[in-house]
mmCIF file of C-alpha atoms in Angstrom:
data_model
loop_
_atom_site.group_PDB
_atom_site.id
_atom_site.type_symbol
_atom_site.label_atom_id
_atom_site.label_comp_id
_atom_site.label_asym_id
_atom_site.label_seq_id
_atom_site.Cartn_x
_atom_site.Cartn_y
_atom_site.Cartn_z
ATOM 1 C CA UNK A 1 16.804 -19.692 -13.438
ATOM 2 C CA UNK A 2 17.114 -15.937 -14.518
ATOM 3 C CA UNK A 3 20.946 -16.249 -15.236
ATOM 4 C CA UNK A 4 21.787 -13.996 -12.078
ATOM 5 C CA UNK A 5 21.680 -13.962 -8.509
ATOM 6 C CA UNK A 6 19.354 -11.362 -6.881
ATOM 7 C CA UNK A 7 19.901 -10.176 -3.489
ATOM 8 C CA UNK A 8 16.730 -8.762 -1.799
ATOM 9 C CA UNK A 9 16.483 -5.890 0.721
ATOM 10 C CA UNK A 10 13.055 -5.066 2.256
ATOM 11 C CA UNK A 11 12.632 -1.165 2.950
ATOM 12 C CA UNK A 12 9.997 -1.101 5.865
ATOM 13 C CA UNK A 13 9.057 -3.286 8.919
ATOM 14 C CA UNK A 14 5.644 -2.302 9.778
ATOM 15 C CA UNK A 15 2.855 -4.839 9.930
ATOM 16 C CA UNK A 16 2.686 -5.263 5.981
ATOM 17 C CA UNK A 17 6.371 -5.346 5.823
ATOM 18 C CA UNK A 18 6.884 -7.914 8.252
ATOM 19 C CA UNK A 19 4.440 -10.124 6.640
ATOM 20 C CA UNK A 20 6.015 -9.804 3.495
ATOM 21 C CA UNK A 21 9.077 -10.221 5.204
ATOM 22 C CA UNK A 22 8.293 -13.830 6.229
ATOM 23 C CA UNK A 23 7.018 -14.768 2.354
ATOM 24 C CA UNK A 24 10.344 -13.261 1.006
ATOM 25 C CA UNK A 25 12.268 -15.016 3.409
ATOM 26 C CA UNK A 26 11.070 -18.417 2.899
ATOM 27 C CA UNK A 27 10.873 -17.955 -0.901
ATOM 28 C CA UNK A 28 14.594 -17.242 -1.140
ATOM 29 C CA UNK A 29 15.618 -20.344 0.358
ATOM 30 C CA UNK A 30 13.829 -22.468 -2.416
ATOM 31 C CA UNK A 31 14.960 -20.844 -5.519
ATOM 32 C CA UNK A 32 18.735 -20.482 -6.428
ATOM 33 C CA UNK A 33 18.442 -17.538 -8.401
ATOM 34 C CA UNK A 34 18.446 -15.492 -5.014
ATOM 35 C CA UNK A 35 20.860 -15.078 -2.147
ATOM 36 C CA UNK A 36 19.648 -16.542 1.219
ATOM 37 C CA UNK A 37 19.859 -13.414 3.291
ATOM 38 C CA UNK A 38 17.489 -10.955 3.097
ATOM 39 C CA UNK A 39 18.134 -7.541 4.626
ATOM 40 C CA UNK A 40 15.014 -5.259 6.006
ATOM 41 C CA UNK A 41 15.411 -1.913 7.106
ATOM 42 C CA UNK A 42 13.838 -1.344 10.447
ATOM 43 C CA UNK A 43 13.220 2.129 11.922
ATOM 44 C CA UNK A 44 14.961 1.979 15.285
ATOM 45 C CA UNK A 45 12.247 1.771 18.519
ATOM 46 C CA UNK A 46 12.900 0.787 21.989
ATOM 47 C CA UNK A 47 10.318 -2.108 22.708
ATOM 48 C CA UNK A 48 10.504 -2.945 26.762
ATOM 49 C CA UNK A 49 13.921 -1.449 27.121
ATOM 50 C CA UNK A 50 15.678 -3.450 23.876
ATOM 51 C CA UNK A 51 16.142 -2.296 20.203
ATOM 52 C CA UNK A 52 13.722 -3.772 18.119
ATOM 53 C CA UNK A 53 16.314 -4.679 15.683
ATOM 54 C CA UNK A 54 17.629 -6.808 18.753
ATOM 55 C CA UNK A 55 14.515 -8.276 18.963
ATOM 56 C CA UNK A 56 14.015 -9.408 15.187
ATOM 57 C CA UNK A 57 17.653 -10.699 14.911
ATOM 58 C CA UNK A 58 17.509 -12.922 17.945
ATOM 59 C CA UNK A 59 13.786 -13.806 18.696
ATOM 60 C CA UNK A 60 12.969 -13.876 14.779
ATOM 61 C CA UNK A 61 9.483 -11.842 15.275
ATOM 62 C CA UNK A 62 8.493 -8.405 14.988
ATOM 63 C CA UNK A 63 6.717 -8.189 18.417
ATOM 64 C CA UNK A 64 5.453 -4.838 18.027
ATOM 65 C CA UNK A 65 4.005 -4.770 14.509
ATOM 66 C CA UNK A 66 3.315 -8.444 13.761
ATOM 67 C CA UNK A 67 3.466 -10.390 17.205
ATOM 68 C CA UNK A 68 2.928 -13.865 17.523
ATOM 69 C CA UNK A 69 4.551 -14.286 13.617
ATOM 70 C CA UNK A 70 7.772 -16.395 13.491
ATOM 71 C CA UNK A 71 10.307 -14.636 10.872
ATOM 72 C CA UNK A 72 12.616 -16.599 8.895
ATOM 73 C CA UNK A 73 16.009 -16.798 10.508
ATOM 74 C CA UNK A 74 17.588 -15.608 7.098
ATOM 75 C CA UNK A 75 15.619 -12.372 7.500
ATOM 76 C CA UNK A 76 17.992 -9.738 9.368
ATOM 77 C CA UNK A 77 16.791 -6.363 10.628
ATOM 78 C CA UNK A 78 19.070 -3.377 9.862
ATOM 79 C CA UNK A 79 18.591 -0.080 11.444
ATOM 80 C CA UNK A 80 20.655 1.835 9.139
ATOM 81 C CA UNK A 81 18.671 2.125 5.529
ATOM 82 C CA UNK A 82 21.788 2.910 3.776
ATOM 83 C CA UNK A 83 23.560 -0.182 5.410
ATOM 84 C CA UNK A 84 20.592 -2.119 4.359
ATOM 85 C CA UNK A 85 20.541 -1.699 0.516
ATOM 86 C CA UNK A 86 24.071 -2.683 0.061
ATOM 87 C CA UNK A 87 24.247 -4.665 -2.771
ATOM 88 C CA UNK A 88 20.649 -5.451 -3.012
ATOM 89 C CA UNK A 89 19.586 -5.767 -6.272
ATOM 90 C CA UNK A 90 15.883 -6.247 -5.948
ATOM 91 C CA UNK A 91 14.580 -3.302 -3.411
ATOM 92 C CA UNK A 92 10.777 -3.899 -1.805
ATOM 93 C CA UNK A 93 9.912 -0.616 -0.829
ATOM 94 C CA UNK A 94 6.926 -1.007 2.014
ATOM 95 C CA UNK A 95 6.866 1.247 4.127
ATOM 96 C CA UNK A 96 4.247 4.853 4.794
ATOM 97 C CA UNK A 97 4.130 6.860 1.431
ATOM 98 C CA UNK A 98 4.677 10.119 3.746
ATOM 99 C CA UNK A 99 8.423 8.817 4.248
ATOM 100 C CA UNK A 100 9.371 7.700 0.338
ATOM 101 C CA UNK A 101 11.220 10.502 -0.503
ATOM 102 C CA UNK A 102 13.277 10.826 2.690
ATOM 103 C CA UNK A 103 14.225 7.575 2.401
ATOM 104 C CA UNK A 104 15.117 7.587 -1.660
ATOM 105 C CA UNK A 105 17.305 10.535 -0.655
ATOM 106 C CA UNK A 106 18.987 8.715 2.038
ATOM 107 C CA UNK A 107 20.161 5.677 -0.329
ATOM 108 C CA UNK A 108 20.698 7.691 -3.355
ATOM 109 C CA UNK A 109 24.308 6.892 -5.128
ATOM 110 C CA UNK A 110 24.310 3.823 -2.636
ATOM 111 C CA UNK A 111 22.447 1.373 -4.846
ATOM 112 C CA UNK A 112 23.879 -1.258 -6.833
ATOM 113 C CA UNK A 113 23.951 -1.135 -10.545
ATOM 114 C CA UNK A 114 21.332 -2.750 -12.235
ATOM 115 C CA UNK A 115 19.142 -2.926 -9.479
ATOM 116 C CA UNK A 116 15.268 -2.666 -9.702
ATOM 117 C CA UNK A 117 12.295 -1.748 -7.253
ATOM 118 C CA UNK A 118 8.914 -2.965 -6.414
ATOM 119 C CA UNK A 119 6.670 -1.043 -4.408
ATOM 120 C CA UNK A 120 3.824 -1.978 -1.987
ATOM 121 C CA UNK A 121 3.193 1.239 -0.874
ATOM 122 C CA UNK A 122 -0.607 2.237 -1.275
ATOM 123 C CA UNK A 123 -0.598 6.282 -1.432
ATOM 124 C CA UNK A 124 -0.085 9.164 -3.636
ATOM 125 C CA UNK A 125 1.651 12.651 -3.208
ATOM 126 C CA UNK A 126 0.776 16.243 -4.630
ATOM 127 C CA UNK A 127 2.722 17.023 -7.575
ATOM 128 C CA UNK A 128 2.571 20.539 -9.975
ATOM 129 C CA UNK A 129 -0.547 19.851 -12.308
ATOM 130 C CA UNK A 130 -1.635 16.313 -10.610
ATOM 131 C CA UNK A 131 -0.952 13.352 -8.537
ATOM 132 C CA UNK A 132 2.494 11.389 -8.230
ATOM 133 C CA UNK A 133 2.506 7.843 -7.805
ATOM 134 C CA UNK A 134 4.482 6.395 -5.388
ATOM 135 C CA UNK A 135 6.358 4.304 -8.372
ATOM 136 C CA UNK A 136 6.800 7.461 -10.166
ATOM 137 C CA UNK A 137 8.626 9.380 -6.962
ATOM 138 C CA UNK A 138 11.481 6.073 -6.904
ATOM 139 C CA UNK A 139 12.031 6.186 -10.507
ATOM 140 C CA UNK A 140 12.749 9.798 -9.953
ATOM 141 C CA UNK A 141 14.876 9.900 -7.320
ATOM 142 C CA UNK A 142 16.873 6.569 -7.326
ATOM 143 C CA UNK A 143 16.768 6.179 -11.635
ATOM 144 C CA UNK A 144 15.204 2.690 -11.051
ATOM 145 C CA UNK A 145 12.835 0.579 -13.009
ATOM 146 C CA UNK A 146 9.784 0.229 -10.486
ATOM 147 C CA UNK A 147 6.967 -2.482 -10.588
ATOM 148 C CA UNK A 148 4.029 -2.326 -8.037
ATOM 149 C CA UNK A 149 2.336 -5.068 -6.092
ATOM 150 C CA UNK A 150 -1.137 -4.441 -4.897
ATOM 151 C CA UNK A 151 -4.020 -6.698 -3.564
ATOM 152 C CA UNK A 152 -6.525 -7.730 -1.130
ATOM 153 C CA UNK A 153 -3.894 -8.339 1.307
ATOM 154 C CA UNK A 154 -4.573 -7.519 5.114
ATOM 155 C CA UNK A 155 -1.457 -8.447 6.817
ATOM 156 C CA UNK A 156 -2.572 -10.618 9.530
ATOM 157 C CA UNK A 157 -4.122 -12.802 7.496
ATOM 158 C CA UNK A 158 -1.494 -13.130 5.179
ATOM 159 C CA UNK A 159 1.054 -14.097 7.677
ATOM 160 C CA UNK A 160 -1.427 -16.715 9.132
ATOM 161 C CA UNK A 161 -1.303 -17.887 5.168
ATOM 162 C CA UNK A 162 -4.565 -17.753 4.749
ATOM 163 C CA UNK A 163 -5.072 -17.886 1.120
ATOM 164 C CA UNK A 164 -5.787 -14.452 -1.014
ATOM 165 C CA UNK A 165 -4.311 -13.083 -4.506
ATOM 166 C CA UNK A 166 -2.488 -10.090 -5.640
ATOM 167 C CA UNK A 167 -1.309 -8.456 -8.231
ATOM 168 C CA UNK A 168 2.277 -7.058 -9.901
ATOM 169 C CA UNK A 169 2.120 -4.565 -12.320
ATOM 170 C CA UNK A 170 5.474 -5.099 -14.129
ATOM 171 C CA UNK A 171 6.423 -3.775 -17.672
ATOM 172 C CA UNK A 172 9.449 -6.159 -18.248
ATOM 173 C CA UNK A 173 8.379 -9.343 -19.506
ATOM 174 C CA UNK A 174 11.937 -10.740 -17.988
ATOM 175 C CA UNK A 175 11.268 -9.268 -14.473
ATOM 176 C CA UNK A 176 7.827 -10.136 -13.826
ATOM 177 C CA UNK A 177 8.361 -13.629 -13.407
ATOM 178 C CA UNK A 178 11.301 -13.010 -11.593
ATOM 179 C CA UNK A 179 9.238 -10.960 -9.180
ATOM 180 C CA UNK A 180 6.645 -13.327 -9.009
ATOM 181 C CA UNK A 181 9.219 -16.032 -7.607
ATOM 182 C CA UNK A 182 9.553 -13.230 -4.884
ATOM 183 C CA UNK A 183 6.290 -13.376 -3.437
ATOM 184 C CA UNK A 184 4.153 -16.185 -4.748
ATOM 185 C CA UNK A 185 3.258 -19.016 -2.175
ATOM 186 C CA UNK A 186 0.498 -21.889 -2.169
ATOM 187 C CA UNK A 187 -1.316 -19.054 -0.141
ATOM 188 C CA UNK A 188 -0.384 -16.157 -1.847
ATOM 189 C CA UNK A 189 -1.123 -16.404 -5.740
ATOM 190 C CA UNK A 190 0.327 -13.625 -7.668
ATOM 191 C CA UNK A 191 -1.080 -12.219 -11.092
ATOM 192 C CA UNK A 192 1.185 -10.164 -13.604
ATOM 193 C CA UNK A 193 -0.125 -7.102 -15.410
ATOM 194 C CA UNK A 194 1.889 -4.391 -17.790
ATOM 195 C CA UNK A 195 -0.791 -1.810 -16.437
ATOM 196 C CA UNK A 196 1.174 -0.927 -13.984
ATOM 197 C CA UNK A 197 -0.910 2.817 -13.343
ATOM 198 C CA UNK A 198 -3.821 0.993 -12.552
ATOM 199 C CA UNK A 199 -2.827 -1.677 -10.236
ATOM 200 C CA UNK A 200 -1.334 1.317 -8.483
ATOM 201 C CA UNK A 201 -4.103 3.672 -8.636
ATOM 202 C CA UNK A 202 -6.354 0.705 -7.326
ATOM 203 C CA UNK A 203 -4.226 0.978 -4.457
ATOM 204 C CA UNK A 204 -4.424 4.464 -3.427
ATOM 205 C CA UNK A 205 -7.981 5.171 -4.418
ATOM 206 C CA UNK A 206 -9.935 2.014 -2.248
ATOM 207 C CA UNK A 207 -8.441 3.956 0.645
ATOM 208 C CA UNK A 208 -10.832 6.386 0.139
ATOM 209 C CA UNK A 209 -13.522 4.603 -0.483
ATOM 210 C CA UNK A 210 -12.778 2.612 2.867
ATOM 211 C CA UNK A 211 -12.801 5.578 4.709
ATOM 212 C CA UNK A 212 -16.969 6.105 2.855
ATOM 213 C CA UNK A 213 -17.389 2.670 4.098
ATOM 214 C CA UNK A 214 -16.050 3.581 7.651
ATOM 215 C CA UNK A 215 -18.514 6.565 7.875
ATOM 216 C CA UNK A 216 -21.479 4.459 7.033
ATOM 217 C CA UNK A 217 -20.870 1.806 9.871
ATOM 218 C CA UNK A 218 -20.252 4.201 12.372
ATOM 219 C CA UNK A 219 -23.659 5.649 11.601
ATOM 220 C CA UNK A 220 -25.240 1.999 11.896
ATOM 221 C CA UNK A 221 -26.293 1.943 8.099
ATOM 222 C CA UNK A 222 -26.593 -1.624 6.740
ATOM 223 C CA UNK A 223 -25.088 -3.827 3.834
ATOM 224 C CA UNK A 224 -27.355 -2.439 1.269
ATOM 225 C CA UNK A 225 -25.835 0.995 1.936
ATOM 226 C CA UNK A 226 -22.201 -0.359 2.162
ATOM 227 C CA UNK A 227 -22.739 -2.116 -0.960
ATOM 228 C CA UNK A 228 -23.962 0.988 -2.621
ATOM 229 C CA UNK A 229 -20.958 2.456 -1.420
ATOM 230 C CA UNK A 230 -18.501 0.026 -2.984
ATOM 231 C CA UNK A 231 -20.152 0.011 -6.112
ATOM 232 C CA UNK A 232 -20.046 3.860 -6.273
ATOM 233 C CA UNK A 233 -16.665 4.078 -5.119
ATOM 234 C CA UNK A 234 -15.478 1.480 -7.794
ATOM 235 C CA UNK A 235 -16.834 4.107 -10.359
ATOM 236 C CA UNK A 236 -15.032 6.671 -9.222
ATOM 237 C CA UNK A 237 -12.085 5.068 -9.135
ATOM 238 C CA UNK A 238 -12.275 3.875 -12.860
ATOM 239 C CA UNK A 239 -13.330 7.501 -13.707
ATOM 240 C CA UNK A 240 -10.940 8.956 -11.876
ATOM 241 C CA UNK A 241 -7.804 6.698 -13.631
ATOM 242 C CA UNK A 242 -9.467 7.007 -17.163
ATOM 243 C CA UNK A 243 -9.356 10.906 -16.807
ATOM 244 C CA UNK A 244 -6.178 11.469 -15.682
ATOM 245 C CA UNK A 245 -3.761 8.796 -16.707
ATOM 246 C CA UNK A 246 -3.688 6.683 -20.416
ATOM 247 C CA UNK A 247 -3.384 3.351 -21.489
ATOM 248 C CA UNK A 248 -5.821 2.480 -18.278
ATOM 249 C CA UNK A 249 -7.256 -1.078 -18.996
ATOM 250 C CA UNK A 250 -10.859 -1.954 -17.612
ATOM 251 C CA UNK A 251 -9.801 -5.389 -16.778
ATOM 252 C CA UNK A 252 -7.193 -4.381 -14.389
ATOM 253 C CA UNK A 253 -10.024 -3.364 -11.912
ATOM 254 C CA UNK A 254 -10.993 -7.040 -12.100
ATOM 255 C CA UNK A 255 -7.984 -8.133 -10.558
ATOM 256 C CA UNK A 256 -7.068 -8.870 -7.044
ATOM 257 C CA UNK A 257 -5.629 -4.613 -6.666
ATOM 258 C CA UNK A 258 -9.294 -3.626 -7.788
ATOM 259 C CA UNK A 259 -12.424 -4.942 -6.742
ATOM 260 C CA UNK A 260 -10.863 -7.581 -4.413
ATOM 261 C CA UNK A 261 -8.770 -5.059 -2.607
ATOM 262 C CA UNK A 262 -11.715 -2.630 -2.657
ATOM 263 C CA UNK A 263 -13.823 -4.977 -1.243
ATOM 264 C CA UNK A 264 -11.522 -6.318 1.665
ATOM 265 C CA UNK A 265 -10.573 -2.825 2.439
ATOM 266 C CA UNK A 266 -14.088 -1.781 3.243
ATOM 267 C CA UNK A 267 -14.574 -4.374 5.420
ATOM 268 C CA UNK A 268 -11.328 -4.571 7.475
ATOM 269 C CA UNK A 269 -8.062 -2.526 7.307
ATOM 270 C CA UNK A 270 -7.055 0.453 9.428
ATOM 271 C CA UNK A 271 -8.892 3.104 7.211
ATOM 272 C CA UNK A 272 -12.193 1.605 7.797
ATOM 273 C CA UNK A 273 -11.931 1.014 11.336
ATOM 274 C CA UNK A 274 -10.657 4.988 12.260
ATOM 275 C CA UNK A 275 -13.328 6.222 9.909
ATOM 276 C CA UNK A 276 -16.010 4.505 11.809
ATOM 277 C CA UNK A 277 -14.467 5.435 15.160
ATOM 278 C CA UNK A 278 -14.429 9.358 13.604
ATOM 279 C CA UNK A 279 -18.342 9.378 13.355
ATOM 280 C CA UNK A 280 -18.939 7.121 16.873
ATOM 281 C CA UNK A 281 -16.485 9.296 18.663
ATOM 282 C CA UNK A 282 -15.942 12.974 17.526
ATOM 283 C CA UNK A 283 -12.687 12.551 17.905
ATOM 284 C CA UNK A 284 -9.735 13.851 15.679
ATOM 285 C CA UNK A 285 -8.054 11.812 12.824
ATOM 286 C CA UNK A 286 -5.168 12.292 14.637
ATOM 287 C CA UNK A 287 -6.056 11.271 18.151
ATOM 288 C CA UNK A 288 -7.784 8.190 16.610
ATOM 289 C CA UNK A 289 -4.497 7.384 14.475
ATOM 290 C CA UNK A 290 -2.298 7.480 17.714
ATOM 291 C CA UNK A 291 -5.014 5.679 19.758
ATOM 292 C CA UNK A 292 -5.740 2.957 17.674
ATOM 293 C CA UNK A 293 -2.904 2.037 15.082
ATOM 294 C CA UNK A 294 -0.086 1.391 17.329
ATOM 295 C CA UNK A 295 2.566 3.354 15.384
ATOM 296 C CA UNK A 296 0.595 2.501 11.727
ATOM 297 C CA UNK A 297 -0.380 5.429 9.198
ATOM 298 C CA UNK A 298 -3.785 6.046 7.796
ATOM 299 C CA UNK A 299 -3.534 6.512 3.847
ATOM 300 C CA UNK A 300 -7.312 7.458 3.321
ATOM 301 C CA UNK A 301 -7.439 10.471 4.651
ATOM 302 C CA UNK A 302 -4.484 12.302 2.762
ATOM 303 C CA UNK A 303 -4.965 10.486 -0.259
ATOM 304 C CA UNK A 304 -8.529 11.882 -0.562
ATOM 305 C CA UNK A 305 -6.866 15.528 0.424
ATOM 306 C CA UNK A 306 -4.366 15.132 -2.388
ATOM 307 C CA UNK A 307 -7.294 13.904 -4.949
ATOM 308 C CA UNK A 308 -9.536 16.751 -3.844
ATOM 309 C CA UNK A 309 -6.542 19.198 -4.917
ATOM 310 C CA UNK A 310 -6.254 17.555 -8.212
ATOM 311 C CA UNK A 311 -10.254 17.350 -8.814
ATOM 312 C CA UNK A 312 -10.454 20.963 -7.410
ATOM 313 C CA UNK A 313 -7.569 22.306 -9.917
ATOM 314 C CA UNK A 314 -9.635 20.714 -12.618
ATOM 315 C CA UNK A 315 -13.095 21.865 -11.675
ATOM 316 C CA UNK A 316 -14.484 18.403 -11.515
ATOM 317 C CA UNK A 317 -15.160 17.897 -7.670
ATOM 318 C CA UNK A 318 -18.825 17.471 -8.151
ATOM 319 C CA UNK A 319 -18.251 14.655 -10.693
ATOM 320 C CA UNK A 320 -16.910 12.931 -7.786
ATOM 321 C CA UNK A 321 -19.268 12.966 -5.162
ATOM 322 C CA UNK A 322 -18.341 9.966 -3.253
ATOM 323 C CA UNK A 323 -14.528 11.506 -2.954
ATOM 324 C CA UNK A 324 -15.647 14.742 -1.884
ATOM 325 C CA UNK A 325 -17.634 13.727 0.743
ATOM 326 C CA UNK A 326 -14.995 11.704 2.291
ATOM 327 C CA UNK A 327 -12.586 15.000 1.844
ATOM 328 C CA UNK A 328 -15.164 17.192 3.339
ATOM 329 C CA UNK A 329 -15.848 14.978 6.530
ATOM 330 C CA UNK A 330 -12.062 14.388 6.998
ATOM 331 C CA UNK A 331 -10.708 17.836 6.594
ATOM 332 C CA UNK A 332 -13.777 20.301 6.665
ATOM 333 C CA UNK A 333 -15.384 18.950 9.641
ATOM 334 C CA UNK A 334 -18.535 17.916 7.733
ATOM 335 C CA UNK A 335 -20.642 15.541 9.601
ATOM 336 C CA UNK A 336 -20.605 11.777 9.088
ATOM 337 C CA UNK A 337 -24.308 11.951 7.578
ATOM 338 C CA UNK A 338 -22.701 13.684 4.572
ATOM 339 C CA UNK A 339 -21.187 10.222 3.231
ATOM 340 C CA UNK A 340 -23.837 9.545 1.289
ATOM 341 C CA UNK A 341 -24.425 13.776 0.221
ATOM 342 C CA UNK A 342 -24.963 13.960 -3.525
ATOM 343 C CA UNK A 343 -24.975 10.099 -4.395
ATOM 344 C CA UNK A 344 -28.267 9.994 -5.433
ATOM 345 C CA UNK A 345 -28.121 12.333 -8.329
ATOM 346 C CA UNK A 346 -24.603 10.872 -9.431
ATOM 347 C CA UNK A 347 -24.207 9.600 -12.951
ATOM 348 C CA UNK A 348 -22.165 6.984 -12.120
#
């Protein structure tokens, strides 16, 4: 017992948000330190002539983003984010990182005293003099203590209760075990660490490497090449973290948030899939995103763009050839064959 009762609100209801809603909705029913009802903010859409929130609240299924998976009846879809967060003391952010600032502006001043947040968002924003992690944006905009959850967690597999692991980065020895109770199940194993920045960086940077893996797949290259891309990508992730953040712990890269998530994302997931199609079809990223993702957003290309801006500002682009190549293929119309450019001479 934590000594207080926590009320949880999920901010986001896409594929991953709905899979997490299933876990959270089930877990709160088994722990007396959580309120039974879980609000889930849903961006209102019409699905076959009916509001998505109404479908979720009556059929207990997100038929658009997680079809075929029942959601617990205690998960309540709410179309107004300010209403959804009323009284909530644990805010779970699980929406595309491009929308975080806008949502924070809508709920600022409406959050319960003593609330905390946890971000499941894999992305970064550009900031003056560098990059800004999503957790930092939430901390600044809302004045909350923010933890992060990242791991090798493909949403549909988690929703089907296939065993996997995840990592929670939390600075507080008090909140860490509470957050672990929110998310851990027999099929969803949670590890705790204080290394918040590294956990979150892994979640963002691995999507760049997944794009490179997708380009290789689109070119018809084999397992040896993909393994090399994964290894070089991991080394660039570590090098980037050491270069721009203090207190990075190498052991964190061997948690689920690091090597496991990197491997999973390079073999499955939307960034790899769309990147493969980019090479095979020659269509634009915007076209492929609209055609292939059903309303979900790519994270790899925009992260590659923000990372490239920072590397260019620091004049260290050539120290990260894989990151550079992904950026150039996505934004400078370079051919997919450039994914391997400069890797032979790389010191990593």
